[in-house]
Coordinates of C-alpha atoms and ligand atoms in Angstrom, one line a residue:
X19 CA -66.9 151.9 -22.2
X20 CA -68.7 151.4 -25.5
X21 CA -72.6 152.2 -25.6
X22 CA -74.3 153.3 -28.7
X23 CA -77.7 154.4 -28.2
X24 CA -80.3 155.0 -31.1
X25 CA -83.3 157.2 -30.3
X26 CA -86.0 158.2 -33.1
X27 CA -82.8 158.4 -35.3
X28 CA -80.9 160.6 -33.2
X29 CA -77.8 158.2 -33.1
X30 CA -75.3 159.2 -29.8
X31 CA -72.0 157.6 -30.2
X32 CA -70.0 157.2 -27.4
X33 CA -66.6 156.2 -27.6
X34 CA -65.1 155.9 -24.6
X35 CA -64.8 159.8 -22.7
X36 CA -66.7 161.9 -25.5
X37 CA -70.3 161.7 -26.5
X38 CA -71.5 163.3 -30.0
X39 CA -75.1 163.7 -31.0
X40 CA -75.6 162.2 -34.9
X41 CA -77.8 161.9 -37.6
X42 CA -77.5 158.9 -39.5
X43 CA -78.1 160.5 -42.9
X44 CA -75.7 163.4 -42.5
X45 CA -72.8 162.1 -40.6
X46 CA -70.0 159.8 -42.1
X47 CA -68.0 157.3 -39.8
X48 CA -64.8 156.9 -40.9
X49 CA -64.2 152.9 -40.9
X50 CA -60.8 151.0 -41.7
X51 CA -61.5 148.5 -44.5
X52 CA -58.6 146.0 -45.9
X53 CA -59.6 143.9 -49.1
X54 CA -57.8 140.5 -47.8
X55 CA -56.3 137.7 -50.2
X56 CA -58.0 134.9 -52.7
X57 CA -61.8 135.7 -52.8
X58 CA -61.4 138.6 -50.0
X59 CA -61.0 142.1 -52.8
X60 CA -64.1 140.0 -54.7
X61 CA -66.5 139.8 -51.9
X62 CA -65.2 142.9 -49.9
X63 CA -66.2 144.9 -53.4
X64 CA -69.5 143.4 -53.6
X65 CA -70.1 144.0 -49.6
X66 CA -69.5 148.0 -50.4
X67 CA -71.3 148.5 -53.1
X68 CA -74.6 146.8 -51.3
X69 CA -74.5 149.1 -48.1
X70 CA -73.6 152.0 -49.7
X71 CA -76.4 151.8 -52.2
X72 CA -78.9 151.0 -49.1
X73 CA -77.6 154.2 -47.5
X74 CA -74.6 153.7 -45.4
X75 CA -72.8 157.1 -44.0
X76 CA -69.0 155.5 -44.2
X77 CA -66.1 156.9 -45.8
X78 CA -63.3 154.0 -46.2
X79 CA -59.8 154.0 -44.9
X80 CA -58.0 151.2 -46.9
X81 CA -55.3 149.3 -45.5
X82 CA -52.9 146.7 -46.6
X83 CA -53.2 143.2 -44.4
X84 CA -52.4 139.4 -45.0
X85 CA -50.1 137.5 -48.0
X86 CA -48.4 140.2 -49.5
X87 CA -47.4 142.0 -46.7
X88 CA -46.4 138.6 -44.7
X89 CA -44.3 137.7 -47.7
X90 CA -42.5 140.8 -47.5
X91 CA -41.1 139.9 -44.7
X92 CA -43.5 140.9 -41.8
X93 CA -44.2 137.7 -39.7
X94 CA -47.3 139.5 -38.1
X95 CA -49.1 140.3 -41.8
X96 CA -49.6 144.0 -40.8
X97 CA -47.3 147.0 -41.0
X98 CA -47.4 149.8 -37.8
X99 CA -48.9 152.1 -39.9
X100 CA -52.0 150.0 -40.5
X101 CA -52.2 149.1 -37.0
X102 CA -52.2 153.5 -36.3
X103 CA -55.2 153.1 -38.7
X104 CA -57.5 150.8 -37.1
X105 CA -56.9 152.2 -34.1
X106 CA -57.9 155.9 -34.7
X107 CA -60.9 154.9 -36.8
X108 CA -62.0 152.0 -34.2
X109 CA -64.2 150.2 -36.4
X110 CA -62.5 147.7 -38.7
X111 CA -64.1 145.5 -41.3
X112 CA -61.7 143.0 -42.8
X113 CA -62.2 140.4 -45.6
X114 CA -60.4 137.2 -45.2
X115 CA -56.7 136.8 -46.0
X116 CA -54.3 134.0 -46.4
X117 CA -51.5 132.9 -43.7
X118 CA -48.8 132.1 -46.1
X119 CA -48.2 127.9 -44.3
X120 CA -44.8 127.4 -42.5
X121 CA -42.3 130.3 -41.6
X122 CA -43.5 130.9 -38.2
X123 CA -46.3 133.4 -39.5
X124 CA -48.4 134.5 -36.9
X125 CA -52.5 134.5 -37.5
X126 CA -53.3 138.1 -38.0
X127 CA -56.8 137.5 -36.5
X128 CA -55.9 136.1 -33.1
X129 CA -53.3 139.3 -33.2
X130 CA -56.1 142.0 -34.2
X131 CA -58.5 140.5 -31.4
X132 CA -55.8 140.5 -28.4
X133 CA -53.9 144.2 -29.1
X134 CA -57.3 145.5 -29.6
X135 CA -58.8 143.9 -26.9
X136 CA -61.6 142.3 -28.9
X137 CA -62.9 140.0 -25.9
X138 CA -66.1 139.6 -27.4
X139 CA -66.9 137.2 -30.9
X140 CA -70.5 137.2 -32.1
X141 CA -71.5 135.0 -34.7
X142 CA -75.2 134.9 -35.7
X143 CA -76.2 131.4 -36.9
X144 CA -79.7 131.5 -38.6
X145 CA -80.9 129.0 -41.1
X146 CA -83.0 129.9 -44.3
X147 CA -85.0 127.0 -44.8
X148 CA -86.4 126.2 -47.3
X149 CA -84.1 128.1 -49.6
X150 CA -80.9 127.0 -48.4
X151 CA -80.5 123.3 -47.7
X152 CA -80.2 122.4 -43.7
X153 CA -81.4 119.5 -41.5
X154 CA -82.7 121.9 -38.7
X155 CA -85.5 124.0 -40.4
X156 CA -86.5 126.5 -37.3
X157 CA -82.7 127.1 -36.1
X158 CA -82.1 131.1 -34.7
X159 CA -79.0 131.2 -32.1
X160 CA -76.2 133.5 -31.6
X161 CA -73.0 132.5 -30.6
X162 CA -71.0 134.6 -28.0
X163 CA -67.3 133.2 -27.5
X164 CA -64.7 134.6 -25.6
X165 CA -62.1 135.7 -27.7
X166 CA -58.8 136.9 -25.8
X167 CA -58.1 134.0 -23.5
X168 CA -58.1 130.6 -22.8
X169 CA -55.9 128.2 -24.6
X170 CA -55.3 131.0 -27.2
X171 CA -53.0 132.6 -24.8
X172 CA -50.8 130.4 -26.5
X173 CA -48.1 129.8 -23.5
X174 CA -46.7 126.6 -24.7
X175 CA -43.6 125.1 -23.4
X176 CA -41.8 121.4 -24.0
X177 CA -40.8 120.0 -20.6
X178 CA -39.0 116.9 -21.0
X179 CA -38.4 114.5 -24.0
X180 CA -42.6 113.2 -24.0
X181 CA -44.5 116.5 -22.0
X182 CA -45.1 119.7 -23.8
X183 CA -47.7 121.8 -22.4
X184 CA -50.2 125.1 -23.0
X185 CA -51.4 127.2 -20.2
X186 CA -55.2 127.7 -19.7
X187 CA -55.6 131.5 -18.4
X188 CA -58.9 132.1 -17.6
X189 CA -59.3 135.5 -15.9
X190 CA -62.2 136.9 -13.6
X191 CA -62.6 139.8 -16.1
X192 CA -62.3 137.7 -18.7
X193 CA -65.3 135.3 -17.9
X194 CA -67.6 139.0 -16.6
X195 CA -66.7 140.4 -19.8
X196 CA -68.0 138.2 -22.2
X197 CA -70.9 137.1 -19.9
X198 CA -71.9 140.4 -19.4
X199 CA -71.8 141.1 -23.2
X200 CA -73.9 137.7 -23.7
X201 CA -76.7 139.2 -21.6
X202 CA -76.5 142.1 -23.0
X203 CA -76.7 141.2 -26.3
X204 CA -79.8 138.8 -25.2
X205 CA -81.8 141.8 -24.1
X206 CA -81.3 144.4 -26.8
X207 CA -81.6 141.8 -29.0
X208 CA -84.8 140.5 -27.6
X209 CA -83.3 136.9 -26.9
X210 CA -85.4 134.8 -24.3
X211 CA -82.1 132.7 -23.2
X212 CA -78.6 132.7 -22.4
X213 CA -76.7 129.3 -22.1
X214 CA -73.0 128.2 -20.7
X215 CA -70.9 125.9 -21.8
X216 CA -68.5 124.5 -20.0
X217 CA -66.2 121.6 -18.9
X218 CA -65.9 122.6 -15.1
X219 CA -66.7 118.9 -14.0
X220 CA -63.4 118.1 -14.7
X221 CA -61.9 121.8 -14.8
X222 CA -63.0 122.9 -11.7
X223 CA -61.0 126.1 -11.4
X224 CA -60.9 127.4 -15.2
X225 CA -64.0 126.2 -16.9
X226 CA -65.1 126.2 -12.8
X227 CA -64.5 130.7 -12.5
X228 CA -66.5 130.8 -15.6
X229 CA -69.4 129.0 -14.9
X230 CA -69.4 131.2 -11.2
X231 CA -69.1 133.9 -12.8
X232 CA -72.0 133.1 -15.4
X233 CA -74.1 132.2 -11.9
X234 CA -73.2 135.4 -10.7
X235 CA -74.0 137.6 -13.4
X236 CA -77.4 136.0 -14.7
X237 CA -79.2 136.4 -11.6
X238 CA -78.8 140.3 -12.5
X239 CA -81.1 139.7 -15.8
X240 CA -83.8 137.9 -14.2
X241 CA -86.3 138.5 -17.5
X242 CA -83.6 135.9 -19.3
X243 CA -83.7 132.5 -18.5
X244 CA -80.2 130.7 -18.2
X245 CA -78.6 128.0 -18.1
X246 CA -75.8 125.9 -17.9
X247 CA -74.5 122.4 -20.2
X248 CA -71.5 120.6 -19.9
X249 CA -69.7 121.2 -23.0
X250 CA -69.8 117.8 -25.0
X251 CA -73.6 116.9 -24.3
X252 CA -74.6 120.6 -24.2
X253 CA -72.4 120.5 -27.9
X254 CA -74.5 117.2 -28.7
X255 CA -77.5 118.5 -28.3
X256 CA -76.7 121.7 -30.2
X257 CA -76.0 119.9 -33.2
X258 CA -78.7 117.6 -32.9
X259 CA -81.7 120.4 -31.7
X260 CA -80.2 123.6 -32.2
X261 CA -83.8 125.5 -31.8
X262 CA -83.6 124.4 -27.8
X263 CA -80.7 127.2 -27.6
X264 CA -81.2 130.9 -28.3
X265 CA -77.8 132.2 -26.8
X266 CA -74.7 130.7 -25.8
X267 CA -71.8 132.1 -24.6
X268 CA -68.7 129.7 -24.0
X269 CA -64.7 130.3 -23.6
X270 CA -62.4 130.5 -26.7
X271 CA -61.5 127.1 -27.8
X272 CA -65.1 125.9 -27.3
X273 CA -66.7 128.8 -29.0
X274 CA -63.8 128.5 -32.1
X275 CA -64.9 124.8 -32.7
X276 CA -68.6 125.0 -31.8
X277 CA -69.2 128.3 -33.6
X278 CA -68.2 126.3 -36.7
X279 CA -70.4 123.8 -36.5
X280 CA -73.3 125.9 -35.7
X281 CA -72.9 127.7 -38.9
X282 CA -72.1 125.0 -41.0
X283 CA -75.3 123.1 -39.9
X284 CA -77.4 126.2 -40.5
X285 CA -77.0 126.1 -44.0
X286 CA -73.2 126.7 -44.5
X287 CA -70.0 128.3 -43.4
X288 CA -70.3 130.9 -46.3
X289 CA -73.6 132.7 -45.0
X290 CA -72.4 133.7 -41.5
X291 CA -70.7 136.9 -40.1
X292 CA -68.9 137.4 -37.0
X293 CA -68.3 140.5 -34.9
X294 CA -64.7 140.7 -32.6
X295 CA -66.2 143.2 -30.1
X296 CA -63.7 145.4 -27.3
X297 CA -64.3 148.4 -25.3
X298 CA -62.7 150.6 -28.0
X299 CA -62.3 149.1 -31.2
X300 CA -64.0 146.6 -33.0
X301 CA -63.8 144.6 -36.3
X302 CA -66.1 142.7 -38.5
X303 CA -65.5 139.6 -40.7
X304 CA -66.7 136.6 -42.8
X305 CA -66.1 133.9 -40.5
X306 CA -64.9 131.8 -44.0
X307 CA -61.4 132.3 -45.3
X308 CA -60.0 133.5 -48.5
X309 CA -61.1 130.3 -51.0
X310 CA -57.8 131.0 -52.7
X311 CA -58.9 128.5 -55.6
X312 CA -62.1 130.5 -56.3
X313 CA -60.3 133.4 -56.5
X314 CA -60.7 136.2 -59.4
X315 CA -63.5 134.0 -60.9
X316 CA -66.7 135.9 -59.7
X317 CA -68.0 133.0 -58.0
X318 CA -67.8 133.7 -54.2
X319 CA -70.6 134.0 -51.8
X320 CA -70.5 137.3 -50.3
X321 CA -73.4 136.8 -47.7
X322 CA -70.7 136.1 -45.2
X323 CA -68.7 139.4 -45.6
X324 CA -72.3 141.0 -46.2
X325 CA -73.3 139.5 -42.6
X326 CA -70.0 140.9 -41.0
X327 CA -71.0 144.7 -42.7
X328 CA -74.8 144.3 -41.2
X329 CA -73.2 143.4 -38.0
X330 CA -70.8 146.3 -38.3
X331 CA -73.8 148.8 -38.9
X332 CA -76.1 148.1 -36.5
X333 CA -72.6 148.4 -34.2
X334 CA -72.1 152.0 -35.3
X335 CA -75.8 152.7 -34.8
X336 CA -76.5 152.9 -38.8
X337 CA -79.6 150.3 -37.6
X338 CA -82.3 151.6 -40.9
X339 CA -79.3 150.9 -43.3
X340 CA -78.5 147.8 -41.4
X341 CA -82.2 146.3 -41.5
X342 CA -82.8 147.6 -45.0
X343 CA -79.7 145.5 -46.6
X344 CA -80.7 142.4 -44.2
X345 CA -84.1 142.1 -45.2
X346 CA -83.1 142.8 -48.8
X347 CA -80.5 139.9 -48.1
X348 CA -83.3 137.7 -47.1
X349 CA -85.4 138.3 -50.2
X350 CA -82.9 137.6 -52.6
X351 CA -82.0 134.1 -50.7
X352 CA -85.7 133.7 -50.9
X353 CA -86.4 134.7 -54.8
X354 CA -84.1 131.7 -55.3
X355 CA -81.2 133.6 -56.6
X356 CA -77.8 131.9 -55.0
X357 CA -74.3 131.4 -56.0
X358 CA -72.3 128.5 -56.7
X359 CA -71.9 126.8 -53.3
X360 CA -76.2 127.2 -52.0
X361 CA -77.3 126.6 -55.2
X362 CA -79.9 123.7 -55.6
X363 CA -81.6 122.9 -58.8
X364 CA -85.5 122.6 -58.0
X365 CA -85.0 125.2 -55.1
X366 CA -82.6 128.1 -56.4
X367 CA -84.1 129.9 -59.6
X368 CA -80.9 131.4 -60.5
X369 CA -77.2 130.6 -60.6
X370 CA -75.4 133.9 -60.3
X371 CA -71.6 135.1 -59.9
X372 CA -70.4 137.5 -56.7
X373 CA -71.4 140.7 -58.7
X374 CA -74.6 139.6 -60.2
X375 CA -75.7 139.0 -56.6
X376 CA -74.9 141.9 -54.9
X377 CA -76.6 143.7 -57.6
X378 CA -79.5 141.4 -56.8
X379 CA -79.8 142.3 -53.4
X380 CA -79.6 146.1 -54.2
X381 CA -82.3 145.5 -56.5
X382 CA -84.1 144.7 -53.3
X383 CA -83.6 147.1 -50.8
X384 CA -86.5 148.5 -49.8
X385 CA -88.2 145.0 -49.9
X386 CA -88.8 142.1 -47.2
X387 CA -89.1 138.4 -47.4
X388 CA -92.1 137.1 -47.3
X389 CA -91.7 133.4 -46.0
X390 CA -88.3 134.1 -44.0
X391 CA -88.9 136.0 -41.0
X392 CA -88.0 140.1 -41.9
X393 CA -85.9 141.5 -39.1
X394 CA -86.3 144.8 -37.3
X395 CA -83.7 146.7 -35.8
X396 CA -85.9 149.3 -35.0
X397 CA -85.3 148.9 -30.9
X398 CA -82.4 150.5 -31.5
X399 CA -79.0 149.2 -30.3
X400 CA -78.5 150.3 -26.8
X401 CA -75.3 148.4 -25.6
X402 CA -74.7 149.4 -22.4
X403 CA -71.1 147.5 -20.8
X404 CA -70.0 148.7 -17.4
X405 CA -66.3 148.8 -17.2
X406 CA -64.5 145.9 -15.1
X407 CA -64.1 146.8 -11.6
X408 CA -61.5 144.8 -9.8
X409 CA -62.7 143.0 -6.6
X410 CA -60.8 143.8 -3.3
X411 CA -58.0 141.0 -3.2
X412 CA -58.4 137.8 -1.2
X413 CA -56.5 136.9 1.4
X414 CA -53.6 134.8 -0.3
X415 CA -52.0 132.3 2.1
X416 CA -48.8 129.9 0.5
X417 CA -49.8 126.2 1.6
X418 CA -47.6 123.8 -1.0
X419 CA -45.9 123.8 -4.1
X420 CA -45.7 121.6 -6.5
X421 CA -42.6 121.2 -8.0
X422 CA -42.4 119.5 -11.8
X423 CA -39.7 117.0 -12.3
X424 CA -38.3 115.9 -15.2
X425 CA -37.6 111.9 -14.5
X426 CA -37.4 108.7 -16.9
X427 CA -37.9 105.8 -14.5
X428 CA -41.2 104.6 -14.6
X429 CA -41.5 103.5 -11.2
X430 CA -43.1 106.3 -8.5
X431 CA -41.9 104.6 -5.4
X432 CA -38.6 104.8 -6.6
X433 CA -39.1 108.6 -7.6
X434 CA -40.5 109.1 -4.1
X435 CA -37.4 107.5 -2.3
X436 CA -35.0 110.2 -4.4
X437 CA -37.5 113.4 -4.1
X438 CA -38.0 112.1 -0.4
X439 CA -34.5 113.4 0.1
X440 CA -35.5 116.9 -0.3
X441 CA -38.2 117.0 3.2
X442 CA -37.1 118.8 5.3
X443 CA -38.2 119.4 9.0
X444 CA -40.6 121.7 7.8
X445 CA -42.1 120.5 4.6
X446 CA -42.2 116.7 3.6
X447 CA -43.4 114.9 0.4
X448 CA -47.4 114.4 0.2
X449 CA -48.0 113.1 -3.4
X450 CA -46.8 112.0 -6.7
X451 CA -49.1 112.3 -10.0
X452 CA -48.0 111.3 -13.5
X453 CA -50.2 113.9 -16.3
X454 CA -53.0 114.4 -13.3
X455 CA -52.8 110.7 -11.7
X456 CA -52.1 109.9 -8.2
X457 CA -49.4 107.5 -8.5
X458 CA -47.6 107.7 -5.0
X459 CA -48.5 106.6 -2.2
X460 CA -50.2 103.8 -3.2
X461 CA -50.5 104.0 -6.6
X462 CA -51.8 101.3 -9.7
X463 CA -49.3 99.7 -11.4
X464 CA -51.2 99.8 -14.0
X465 CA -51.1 103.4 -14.5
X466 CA -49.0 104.2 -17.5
X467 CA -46.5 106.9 -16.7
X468 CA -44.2 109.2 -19.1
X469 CA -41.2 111.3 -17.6
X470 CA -43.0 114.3 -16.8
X471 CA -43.7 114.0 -12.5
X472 CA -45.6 116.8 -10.3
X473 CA -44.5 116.1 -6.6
X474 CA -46.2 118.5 -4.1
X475 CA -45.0 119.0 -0.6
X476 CA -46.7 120.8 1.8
X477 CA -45.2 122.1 5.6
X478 CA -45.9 119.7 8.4
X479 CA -47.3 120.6 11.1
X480 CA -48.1 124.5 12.2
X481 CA -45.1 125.3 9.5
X482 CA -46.4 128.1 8.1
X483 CA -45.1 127.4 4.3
X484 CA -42.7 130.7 2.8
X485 CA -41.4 131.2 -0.6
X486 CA -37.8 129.9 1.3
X487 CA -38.9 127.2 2.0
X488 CA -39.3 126.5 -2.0
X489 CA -36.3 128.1 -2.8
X490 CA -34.5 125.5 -0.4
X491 CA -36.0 122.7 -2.3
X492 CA -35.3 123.9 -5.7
X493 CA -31.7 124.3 -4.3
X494 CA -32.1 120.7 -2.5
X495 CA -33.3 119.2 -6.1
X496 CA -30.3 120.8 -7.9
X497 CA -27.3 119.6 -5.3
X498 CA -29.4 116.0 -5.5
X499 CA -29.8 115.6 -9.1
X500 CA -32.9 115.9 -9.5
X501 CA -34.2 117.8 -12.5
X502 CA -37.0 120.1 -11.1
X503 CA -38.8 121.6 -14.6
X504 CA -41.1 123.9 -12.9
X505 CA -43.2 124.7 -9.6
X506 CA -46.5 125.7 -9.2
X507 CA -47.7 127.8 -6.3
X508 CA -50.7 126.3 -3.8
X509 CA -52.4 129.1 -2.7
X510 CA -55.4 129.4 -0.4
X511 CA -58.0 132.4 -1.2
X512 CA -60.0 133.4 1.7
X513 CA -59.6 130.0 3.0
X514 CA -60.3 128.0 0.2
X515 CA -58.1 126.1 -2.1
X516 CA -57.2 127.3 -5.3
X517 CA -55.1 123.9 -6.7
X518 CA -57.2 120.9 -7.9
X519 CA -56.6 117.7 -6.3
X520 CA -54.2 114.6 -7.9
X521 CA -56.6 112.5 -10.0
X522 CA -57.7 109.5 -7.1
X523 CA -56.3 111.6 -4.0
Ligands
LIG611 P1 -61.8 128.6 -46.7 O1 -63.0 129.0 -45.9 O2 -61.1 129.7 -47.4 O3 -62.4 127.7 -47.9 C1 -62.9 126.4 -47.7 C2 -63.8 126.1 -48.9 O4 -65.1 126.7 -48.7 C3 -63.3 126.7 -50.2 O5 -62.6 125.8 -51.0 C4 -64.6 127.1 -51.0 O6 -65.1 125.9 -51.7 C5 -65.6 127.3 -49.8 N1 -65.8 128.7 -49.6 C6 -65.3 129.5 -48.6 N2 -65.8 130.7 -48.6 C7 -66.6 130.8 -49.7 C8 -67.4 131.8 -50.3 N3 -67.5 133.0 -49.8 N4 -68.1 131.5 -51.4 C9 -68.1 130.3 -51.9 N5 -67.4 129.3 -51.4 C10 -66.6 129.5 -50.3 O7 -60.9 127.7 -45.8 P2 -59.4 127.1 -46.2 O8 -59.3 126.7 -47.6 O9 -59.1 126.2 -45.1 O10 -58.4 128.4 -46.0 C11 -57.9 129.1 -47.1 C12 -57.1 130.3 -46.5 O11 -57.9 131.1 -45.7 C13 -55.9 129.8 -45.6 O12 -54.8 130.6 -45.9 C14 -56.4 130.2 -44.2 O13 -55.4 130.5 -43.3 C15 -57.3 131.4 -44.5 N6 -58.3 131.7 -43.5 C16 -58.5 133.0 -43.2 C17 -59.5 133.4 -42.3 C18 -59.8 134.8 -42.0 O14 -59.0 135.6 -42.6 N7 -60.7 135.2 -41.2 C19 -60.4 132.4 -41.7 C20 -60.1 131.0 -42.1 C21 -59.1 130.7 -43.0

């Protein structure tokens, strides 16, 4: 368990089984740092030299990540050693690198987040109106996605010549993780709101756990008003009146794309920081990537990289520092003085490179804005996570399988009459579904089908169903020709069913 607690500057750190008392202006906290590819050495540079000037206690670890060290031959961009790094210093703030295209290179971010355990991405998306162009003047919200699970998994299989799939693993710890974190984050943060997103009208058991579990978990912060949105309206409406949502927490794959958007119609994909949060380590980021063609030229934003760093601070309890380069952040979007990419002639007074920037914003620490909105991190951070506790198991009863066949006639009563061969006295042949779609019994003709069939059996009668059963009808499928891909398990839990039914049954 994480929980950083910051009382009249006494800063207690507690990572995990040991608790130290700190003061922020003695004590150091050793962080990992790598400099990244293309813009990342530029920006990372600039990010330094702004929160050590306002007063931040870190002394770097540098690390090697990214192009070089994927070109040298390690698919994974990262040697042991650096991961040995990250690890014993727990706090990791990383500029963005380049994933060399082709070779089978693996993203080093969606590796950092799942060894670590980083279930939790926070990305802030806050516009500056007037002083940065955006069509929604008054929007504030914070992104929570889940960022272990999901799609990412990344279990992906081909089945037959025209079916490949990827597994959706949603977990129960999971979906109470990232919830929890959501509410939490809404409370210290003094957020009035905390909104789903989901698709559990059509996914009623993985997008359907995580909207329970969101039920479940919001009725314990009653002071925070909730609620729920189907993904694409709830996504519509985000982009079309962003100031109706103050927090929203979603799975992976929702929160990648929708996180996106939500900064890019703030202002722009440059000015926003994320945080990949886990129960031991974390790491902090721009949420852009390494602008390889505006590399080396001193023309990079680093507000996004500078977000990440204020986001890292306030995470390691340095809140005064944190506030101090945010506010002086704000004033220096405010005097008008932008690079390249937000500049705007009749709004921006100056045009200024990556350095000259940063050395604008240390001119004006110490300072606040005085039409953006100043912030105060003065509450202190008090993060307090309970670790998962598993539930006591359900009672797990076998009632089906459904067993994948790989098949390239196109008509399901003529599939039926060969799996049909495979009933036995004790389990029969219920239903035929082509990508989701009932097709047998009594299916359309209409329906277009590819060679990819589920066909689910279930026991007849009292036949209470046993894994032998499915073995005998994989063996059955084999001696008849027929080429079973896969089965899936139909499981009752206390009772109730844990399989969705076909499309139409
Ligand atoms: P990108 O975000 O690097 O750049 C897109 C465009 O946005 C750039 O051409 C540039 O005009 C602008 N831009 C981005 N950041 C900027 C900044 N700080 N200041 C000014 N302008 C900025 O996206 P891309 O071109 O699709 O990807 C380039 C490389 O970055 C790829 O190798 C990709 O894999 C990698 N990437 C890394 C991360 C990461 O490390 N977190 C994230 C995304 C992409």
């Amino acid at each position: 368990m994480l929980s950083i607690s910051n009382i009249n500057k006494n800063i207690c750190f507690r990572f995990s089984r040991f608790a130290v008392q700190l003061k922020p202006d003695t004590i150091m906290k050793k962080i990992t740092v790598a400099k990244g590819d293309g813009i990342g050495p530029e920006i990372m540079d600039a990010t330094l030299k702004v929160i050590k000037a306002a007063g931040a206690q870190i002394d770097i670890e540098e690390i090697e990540v990214g192009e070089k060290v994927y070109l040298a031959g390690n698919t994974a961009g990262i040697a042991k050693e650096s991961w040995d790094v990250i690890r014993k210093n727990k706090v990791f703030l990383k500029a963005p690198i380049t994933t060399p295209q082709g070779g089978g290179y693996k993203s080093l971010n969606v590796t950092t987040r799942k060894f670590l355990g980083l279930y939790s991405n926070v990305r802030p998306c806050m516009s500056l109106h007037p002083f940065v162009s955006t069509k929604h003047p008054v929007m504030d919200l914070v992104i929570v996605r889940e960022n272990e699970e999901d799609l990412y998994a990344g279990i992906e299989h081909q089945q037959t010549d025209e079916v490949v799939q990827c597994l959706k693993l949603i977990s129960r710890p999971g979906c109470e993780k990232i919830v929890r974190y959501a509410f939490e984050y809404a409370k210290q943060y003094g957020r009035k709101k905390v909104t789903c997103f989901t698709k559990d009208n059509i996914m009623k058991q993985t997008d359907g756990l995580f909207h329970q579990v969101f039920n479940e978990i919001a009725v314990e912060y009653p002071e925070i008003e909730n609620e729920h949105w189907i993904i694409d309206i709830g996504a519509a409406k985000m982009a079309d009146t962003p100031e109706a949502f103050d927090v929203i927490v979603m799975p992976n794959l929702y929160g990648d794309v929708l996180s996106d958007v939500a900064a890019q119609i703030a202002g722009s994909v440059g000015l926003a920081g994320s945080a990949n949060i886990g129960e031991e380590c974390a790491m902090f980021e721009a949420i852009h990537g390494s602008a390889p063609r505006r590399a080396g030229q001193n023309m990079a934003n680093p507000s996004g990289l500078l977000q990440g760093a204020i986001l890292m601070l306030n995470h390691i309890g340095q809140t005064d520092v944190a506030e101090k380069v945010q506010n002086a952040w704000l004033k220096t979007i405010e005097d008008g003085i932008h690079t390249y990419d937000v500049y705007k002639e009749g709004v921006s007074t100056q045009k200024v490179g990556t350095q000259e920037f940063a050395d604008a914003v240390i001119a004006n620490l110490g300072q606040k804005p005085k039409t953006l909105k100043p912030v105060n991190y003065a509450n202190g951070a008090t993060l307090n996570l309970p670790k998962y506790t598993r539930k006591p198991a359900a009672k797990k009863d076998l009632v089906g399988v459904d067993l994948f066949v790989h098949w390239n006639g196109t008509s399901a009563d003529e599939l039926a009459e060969k799996v049909k061969l495979l009933n036995t006295a004790e389990v029969e042949l219920t239903m035929i579904t082509n990508r989701g779609i009932k097709v047998w019994p009594e299916g359309f003709e209409e329906t277009f089908c590819t060679d990819h069939w589920r066909c689910r059996f279930k026991p007849i009668g009292e036949t209470v169903m046993t894994k032998e059963h499915i073995i005998t009808l994989l063996q059955a499928a084999n001696s008849n020709g027929i080429d079973a891909i896969k089965t899936e398990n139909l499981y009752h839990f206390d009772g109730k069913p844990g399989f969705s039914l076909g499309q139409g049954q």
